[in-house]
PDB file of C-alpha atoms and ligand atoms in Angstrom:
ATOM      1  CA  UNK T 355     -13.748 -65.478  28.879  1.00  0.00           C
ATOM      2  CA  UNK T 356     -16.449 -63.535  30.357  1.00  0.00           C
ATOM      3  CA  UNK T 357     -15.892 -60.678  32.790  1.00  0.00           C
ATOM      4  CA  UNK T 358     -17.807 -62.954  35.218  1.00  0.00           C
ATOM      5  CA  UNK T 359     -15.079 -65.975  34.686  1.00  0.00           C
ATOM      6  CA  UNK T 360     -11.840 -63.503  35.333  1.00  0.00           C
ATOM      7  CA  UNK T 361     -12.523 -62.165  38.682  1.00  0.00           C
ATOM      8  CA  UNK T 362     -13.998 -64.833  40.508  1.00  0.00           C
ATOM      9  CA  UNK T 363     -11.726 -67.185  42.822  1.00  0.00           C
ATOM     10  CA  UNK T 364     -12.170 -70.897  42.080  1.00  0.00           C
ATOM     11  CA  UNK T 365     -14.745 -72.700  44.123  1.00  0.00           C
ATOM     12  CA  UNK T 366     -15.844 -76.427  45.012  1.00  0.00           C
ATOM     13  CA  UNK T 367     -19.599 -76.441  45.991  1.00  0.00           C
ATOM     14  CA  UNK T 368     -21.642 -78.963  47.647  1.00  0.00           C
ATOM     15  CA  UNK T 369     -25.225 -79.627  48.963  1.00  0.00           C
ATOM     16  CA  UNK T 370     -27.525 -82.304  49.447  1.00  0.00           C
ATOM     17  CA  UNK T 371     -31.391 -83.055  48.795  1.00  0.00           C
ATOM     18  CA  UNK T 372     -33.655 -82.678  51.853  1.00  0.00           C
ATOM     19  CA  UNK T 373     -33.254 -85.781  53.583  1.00  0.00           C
ATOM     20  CA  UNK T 374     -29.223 -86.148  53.097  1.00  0.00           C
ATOM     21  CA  UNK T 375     -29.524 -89.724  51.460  1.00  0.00           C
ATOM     22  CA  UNK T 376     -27.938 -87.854  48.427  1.00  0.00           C
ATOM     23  CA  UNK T 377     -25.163 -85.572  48.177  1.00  0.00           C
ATOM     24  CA  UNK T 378     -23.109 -83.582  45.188  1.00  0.00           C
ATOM     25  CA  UNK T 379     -20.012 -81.727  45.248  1.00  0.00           C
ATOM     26  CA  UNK T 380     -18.722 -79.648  42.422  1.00  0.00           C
ATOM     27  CA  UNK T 381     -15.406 -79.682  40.725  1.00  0.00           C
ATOM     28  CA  UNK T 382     -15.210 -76.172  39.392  1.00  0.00           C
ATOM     29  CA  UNK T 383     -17.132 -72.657  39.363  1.00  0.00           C
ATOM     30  CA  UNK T 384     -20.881 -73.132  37.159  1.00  0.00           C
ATOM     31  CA  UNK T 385     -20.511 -72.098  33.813  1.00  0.00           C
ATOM     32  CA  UNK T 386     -23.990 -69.650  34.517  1.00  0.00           C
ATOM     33  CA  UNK T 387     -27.071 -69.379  36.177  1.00  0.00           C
ATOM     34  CA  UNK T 388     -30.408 -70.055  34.416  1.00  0.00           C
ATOM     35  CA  UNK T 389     -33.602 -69.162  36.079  1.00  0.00           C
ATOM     36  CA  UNK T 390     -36.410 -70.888  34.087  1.00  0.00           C
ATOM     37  CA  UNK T 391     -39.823 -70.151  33.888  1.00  0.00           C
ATOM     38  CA  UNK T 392     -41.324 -72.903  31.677  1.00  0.00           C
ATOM     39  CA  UNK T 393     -44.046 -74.853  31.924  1.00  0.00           C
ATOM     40  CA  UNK T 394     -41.876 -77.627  32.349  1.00  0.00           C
ATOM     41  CA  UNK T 395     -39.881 -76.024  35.051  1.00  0.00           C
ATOM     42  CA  UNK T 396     -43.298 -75.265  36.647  1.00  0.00           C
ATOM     43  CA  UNK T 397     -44.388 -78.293  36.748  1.00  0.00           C
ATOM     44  CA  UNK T 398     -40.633 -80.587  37.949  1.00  0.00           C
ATOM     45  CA  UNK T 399     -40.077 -77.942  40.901  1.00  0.00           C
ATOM     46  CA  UNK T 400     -43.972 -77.070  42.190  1.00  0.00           C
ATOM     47  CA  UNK T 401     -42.663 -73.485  41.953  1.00  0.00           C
ATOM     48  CA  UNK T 402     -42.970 -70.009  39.909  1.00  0.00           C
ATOM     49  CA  UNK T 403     -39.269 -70.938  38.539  1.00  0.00           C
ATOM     50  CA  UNK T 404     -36.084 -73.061  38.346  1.00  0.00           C
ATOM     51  CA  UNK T 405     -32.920 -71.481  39.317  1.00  0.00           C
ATOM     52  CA  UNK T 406     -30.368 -74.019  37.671  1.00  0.00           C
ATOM     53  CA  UNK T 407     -26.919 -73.610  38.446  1.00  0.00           C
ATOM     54  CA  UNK T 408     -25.382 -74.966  35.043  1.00  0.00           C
ATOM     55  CA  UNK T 409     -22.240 -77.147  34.770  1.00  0.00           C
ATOM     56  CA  UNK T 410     -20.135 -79.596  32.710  1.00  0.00           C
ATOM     57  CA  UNK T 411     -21.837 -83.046  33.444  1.00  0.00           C
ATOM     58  CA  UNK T 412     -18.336 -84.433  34.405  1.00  0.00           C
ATOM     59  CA  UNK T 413     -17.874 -81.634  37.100  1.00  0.00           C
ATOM     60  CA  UNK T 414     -20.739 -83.259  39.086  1.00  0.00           C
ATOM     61  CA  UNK T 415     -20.199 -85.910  41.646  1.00  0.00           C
ATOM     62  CA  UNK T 416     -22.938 -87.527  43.514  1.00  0.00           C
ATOM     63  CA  UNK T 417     -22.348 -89.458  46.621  1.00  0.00           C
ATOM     64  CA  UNK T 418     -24.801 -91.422  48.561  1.00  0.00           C
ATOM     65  CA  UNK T 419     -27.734 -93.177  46.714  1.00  0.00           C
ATOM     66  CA  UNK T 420     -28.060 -92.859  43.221  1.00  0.00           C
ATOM     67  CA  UNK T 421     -30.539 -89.803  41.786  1.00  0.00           C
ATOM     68  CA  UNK T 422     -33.570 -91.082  40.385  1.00  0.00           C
ATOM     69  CA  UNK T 423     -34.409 -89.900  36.688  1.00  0.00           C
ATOM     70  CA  UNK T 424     -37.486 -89.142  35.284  1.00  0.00           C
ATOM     71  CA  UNK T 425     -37.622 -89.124  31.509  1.00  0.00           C
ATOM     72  CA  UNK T 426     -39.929 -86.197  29.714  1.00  0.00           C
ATOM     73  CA  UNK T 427     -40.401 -85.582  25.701  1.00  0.00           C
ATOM     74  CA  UNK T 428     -41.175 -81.824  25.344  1.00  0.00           C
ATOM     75  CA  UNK T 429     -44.721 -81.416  23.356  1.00  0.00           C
ATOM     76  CA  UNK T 430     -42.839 -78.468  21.809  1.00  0.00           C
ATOM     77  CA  UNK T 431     -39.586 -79.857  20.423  1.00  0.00           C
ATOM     78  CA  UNK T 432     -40.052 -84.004  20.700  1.00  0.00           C
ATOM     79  CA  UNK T 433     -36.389 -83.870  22.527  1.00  0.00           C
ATOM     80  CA  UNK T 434     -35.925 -85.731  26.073  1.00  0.00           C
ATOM     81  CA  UNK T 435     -35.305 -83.720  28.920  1.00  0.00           C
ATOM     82  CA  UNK T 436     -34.394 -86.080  32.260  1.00  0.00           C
ATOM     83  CA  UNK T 437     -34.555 -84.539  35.902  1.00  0.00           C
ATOM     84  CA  UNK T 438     -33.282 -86.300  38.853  1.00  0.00           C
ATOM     85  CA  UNK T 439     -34.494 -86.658  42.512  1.00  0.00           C
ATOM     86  CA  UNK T 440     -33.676 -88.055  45.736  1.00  0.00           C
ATOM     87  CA  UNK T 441     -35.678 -91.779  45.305  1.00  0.00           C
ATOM     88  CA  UNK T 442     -36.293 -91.466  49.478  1.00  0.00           C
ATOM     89  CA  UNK T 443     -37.508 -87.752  50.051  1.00  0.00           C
ATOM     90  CA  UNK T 444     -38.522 -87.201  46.594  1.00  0.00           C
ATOM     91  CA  UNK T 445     -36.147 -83.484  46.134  1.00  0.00           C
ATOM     92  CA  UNK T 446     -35.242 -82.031  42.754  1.00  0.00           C
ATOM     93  CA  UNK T 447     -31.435 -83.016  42.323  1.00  0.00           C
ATOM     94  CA  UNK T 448     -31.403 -80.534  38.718  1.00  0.00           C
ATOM     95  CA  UNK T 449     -32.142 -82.027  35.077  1.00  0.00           C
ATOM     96  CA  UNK T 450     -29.956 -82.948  31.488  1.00  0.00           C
ATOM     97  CA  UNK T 451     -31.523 -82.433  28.105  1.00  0.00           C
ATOM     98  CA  UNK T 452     -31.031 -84.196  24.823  1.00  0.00           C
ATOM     99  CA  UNK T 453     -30.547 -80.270  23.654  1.00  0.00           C
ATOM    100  CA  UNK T 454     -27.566 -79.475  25.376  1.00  0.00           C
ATOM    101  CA  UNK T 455     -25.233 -82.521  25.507  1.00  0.00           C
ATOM    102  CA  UNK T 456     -22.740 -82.593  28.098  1.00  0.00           C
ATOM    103  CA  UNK T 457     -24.524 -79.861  30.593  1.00  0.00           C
ATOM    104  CA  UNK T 458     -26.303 -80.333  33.690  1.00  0.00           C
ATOM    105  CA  UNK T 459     -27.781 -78.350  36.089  1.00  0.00           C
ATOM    106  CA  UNK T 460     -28.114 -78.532  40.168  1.00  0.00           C
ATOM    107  CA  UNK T 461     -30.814 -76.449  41.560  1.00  0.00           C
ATOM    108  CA  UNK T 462     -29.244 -73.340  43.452  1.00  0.00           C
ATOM    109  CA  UNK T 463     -31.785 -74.223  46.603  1.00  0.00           C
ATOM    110  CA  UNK T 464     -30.292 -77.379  46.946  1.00  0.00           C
ATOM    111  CA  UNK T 465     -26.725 -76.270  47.762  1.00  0.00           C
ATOM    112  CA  UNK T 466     -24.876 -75.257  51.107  1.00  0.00           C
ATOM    113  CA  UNK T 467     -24.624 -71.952  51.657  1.00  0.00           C
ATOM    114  CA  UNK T 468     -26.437 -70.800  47.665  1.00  0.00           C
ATOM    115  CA  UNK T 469     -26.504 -67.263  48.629  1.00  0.00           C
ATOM    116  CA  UNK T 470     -23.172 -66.886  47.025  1.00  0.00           C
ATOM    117  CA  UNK T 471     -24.635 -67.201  43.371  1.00  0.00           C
ATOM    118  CA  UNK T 472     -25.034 -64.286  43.006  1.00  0.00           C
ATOM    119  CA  UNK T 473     -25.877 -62.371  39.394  1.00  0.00           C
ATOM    120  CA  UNK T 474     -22.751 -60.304  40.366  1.00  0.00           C
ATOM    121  CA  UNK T 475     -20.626 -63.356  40.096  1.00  0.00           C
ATOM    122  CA  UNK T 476     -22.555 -65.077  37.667  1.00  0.00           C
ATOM    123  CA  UNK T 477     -23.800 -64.951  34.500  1.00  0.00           C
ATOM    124  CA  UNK T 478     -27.273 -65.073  35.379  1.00  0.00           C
ATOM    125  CA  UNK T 479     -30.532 -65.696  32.932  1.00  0.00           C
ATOM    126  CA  UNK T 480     -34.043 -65.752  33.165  1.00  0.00           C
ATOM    127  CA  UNK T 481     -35.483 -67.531  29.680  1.00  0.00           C
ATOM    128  CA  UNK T 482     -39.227 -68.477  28.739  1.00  0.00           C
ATOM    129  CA  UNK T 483     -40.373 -65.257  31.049  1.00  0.00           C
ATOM    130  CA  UNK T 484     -43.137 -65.701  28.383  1.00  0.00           C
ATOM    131  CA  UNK T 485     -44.782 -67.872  31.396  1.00  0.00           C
ATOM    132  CA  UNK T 486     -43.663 -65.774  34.194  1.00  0.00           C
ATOM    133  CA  UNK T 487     -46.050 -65.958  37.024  1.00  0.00           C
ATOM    134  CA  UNK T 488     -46.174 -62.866  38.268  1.00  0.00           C
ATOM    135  CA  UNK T 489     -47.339 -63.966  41.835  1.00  0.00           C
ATOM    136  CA  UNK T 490     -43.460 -64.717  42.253  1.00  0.00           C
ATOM    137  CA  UNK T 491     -42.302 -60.810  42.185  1.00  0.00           C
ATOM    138  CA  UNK T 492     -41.986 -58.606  45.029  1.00  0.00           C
ATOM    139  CA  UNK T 493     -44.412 -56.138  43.334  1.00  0.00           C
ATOM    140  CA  UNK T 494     -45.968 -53.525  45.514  1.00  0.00           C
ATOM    141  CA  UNK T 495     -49.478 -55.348  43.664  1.00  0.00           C
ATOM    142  CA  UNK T 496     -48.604 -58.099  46.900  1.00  0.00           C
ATOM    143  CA  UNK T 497     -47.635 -58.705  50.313  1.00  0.00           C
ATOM    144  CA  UNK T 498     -44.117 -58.689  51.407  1.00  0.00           C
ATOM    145  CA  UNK T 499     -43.132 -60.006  54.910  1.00  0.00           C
ATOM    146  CA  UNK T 500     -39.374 -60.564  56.118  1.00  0.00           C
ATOM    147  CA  UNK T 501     -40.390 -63.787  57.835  1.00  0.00           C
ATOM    148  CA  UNK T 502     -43.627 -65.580  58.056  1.00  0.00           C
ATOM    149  CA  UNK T 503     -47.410 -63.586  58.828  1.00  0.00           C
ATOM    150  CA  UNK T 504     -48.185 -65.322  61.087  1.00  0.00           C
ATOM    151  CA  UNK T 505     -45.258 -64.299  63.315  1.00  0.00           C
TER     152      UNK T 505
HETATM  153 ZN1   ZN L 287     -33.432 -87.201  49.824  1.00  0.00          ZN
HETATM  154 ZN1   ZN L 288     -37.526 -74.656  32.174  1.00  0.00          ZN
END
C-alpha cells in the first residue's frame, strides 16, 4: 500500500469520447497516473503527451458502441500495443500492451470532471521524457494566456 492508496476515499469514475456514442465507468480508484511522452504516444493522441489513467482491465466497463482497436508492433521491442477509439468521432478511448497484461489505461481528458487526478492523490509518472517536447511546458521561453489570444 502506497501512501497515495490509504488516504484516498473510494471512487467510481466515468466519461465518454467526444461525440457520446461511447461511454466507460470505473469500478475502483486507478492504480496510477502515467504521463507518456513517446513517440508512440505522440503520434496515437496528436499531442506533446498521454496522460493515462491506469487500471485493472476488468475495472473498465464500456457502454454504448464498442471501442475500435488499432493494433501497433513497437520498432523498439516487437511487442503489440492496441489503442482504442470511438469508431464514429474517431477519440482516443486509452490503449493495452502485450507488456503489461491485465492493465489498461483511459486517457485522463476523456473523463467527467478529470481535474480530480491529481499527483496529490495519485501516483503520478512521466516516462520516456527522453522525447519531451518542450513546446508543452509553461516555460517563461513561451507564451502563456489563461484563455485564448485572441480574446
Ligand atoms: Zn465518439
Ligand atoms: Zn507512450
Amino acid at each position: 500500500m502506497t501512501e497515495f492508496t490509504k488516504s484516498k476515499r473510494m471512487m467510481h469514475y466515468s466519461g465518454q469520447c467526444v461525440c457520446g456514442t461511447i461511454s466507460f465507468s470505473t469500478r475502483t480508484e486507478p492504480l496510477r497516473i502515467t504521463i507518456c511522452h513517446c513517440a508512440w504516444c505522440q503520434r496515437r493522441t496528436g499531442s506533446a503527451f498521454g496522460v493515462e489513467v491506469v487500471f485493472n482491465e476488468n475495472d473498465i466497463v464500456f457502454a454504448g458502441d464498442t471501442p475500435q482497436i488499432y493494433r501497433h508492433v513497437s520498432d523498439e521491442s516487437a511487442r503489440w500495443l492496441d489503442s482504442r477509439f470511438c469508431p464514429k468521432c474517431g477519440a482516443n478511448l486509452g490503449f493495452t500492451l502485450e507488456a503489461v497484461p491485465g492493465i489498461q489505461t483511459l486517457p485522463a481528458g476523456a473523463f467527467d470532471g478529470s481535474g480530480q487526478f491529481t499527483a496529490k492523490n495519485y501516483q503520478t509518472r512521466h516516462v520516456y521524457i527522453r522525447s519531451r517536447r518542450d513546446w508543452a511546458d509553461l516555460s517563461s521561453d513561451v507564451e502563456v494566456f489563461e484563455a485564448h489570444f485572441r480574446s
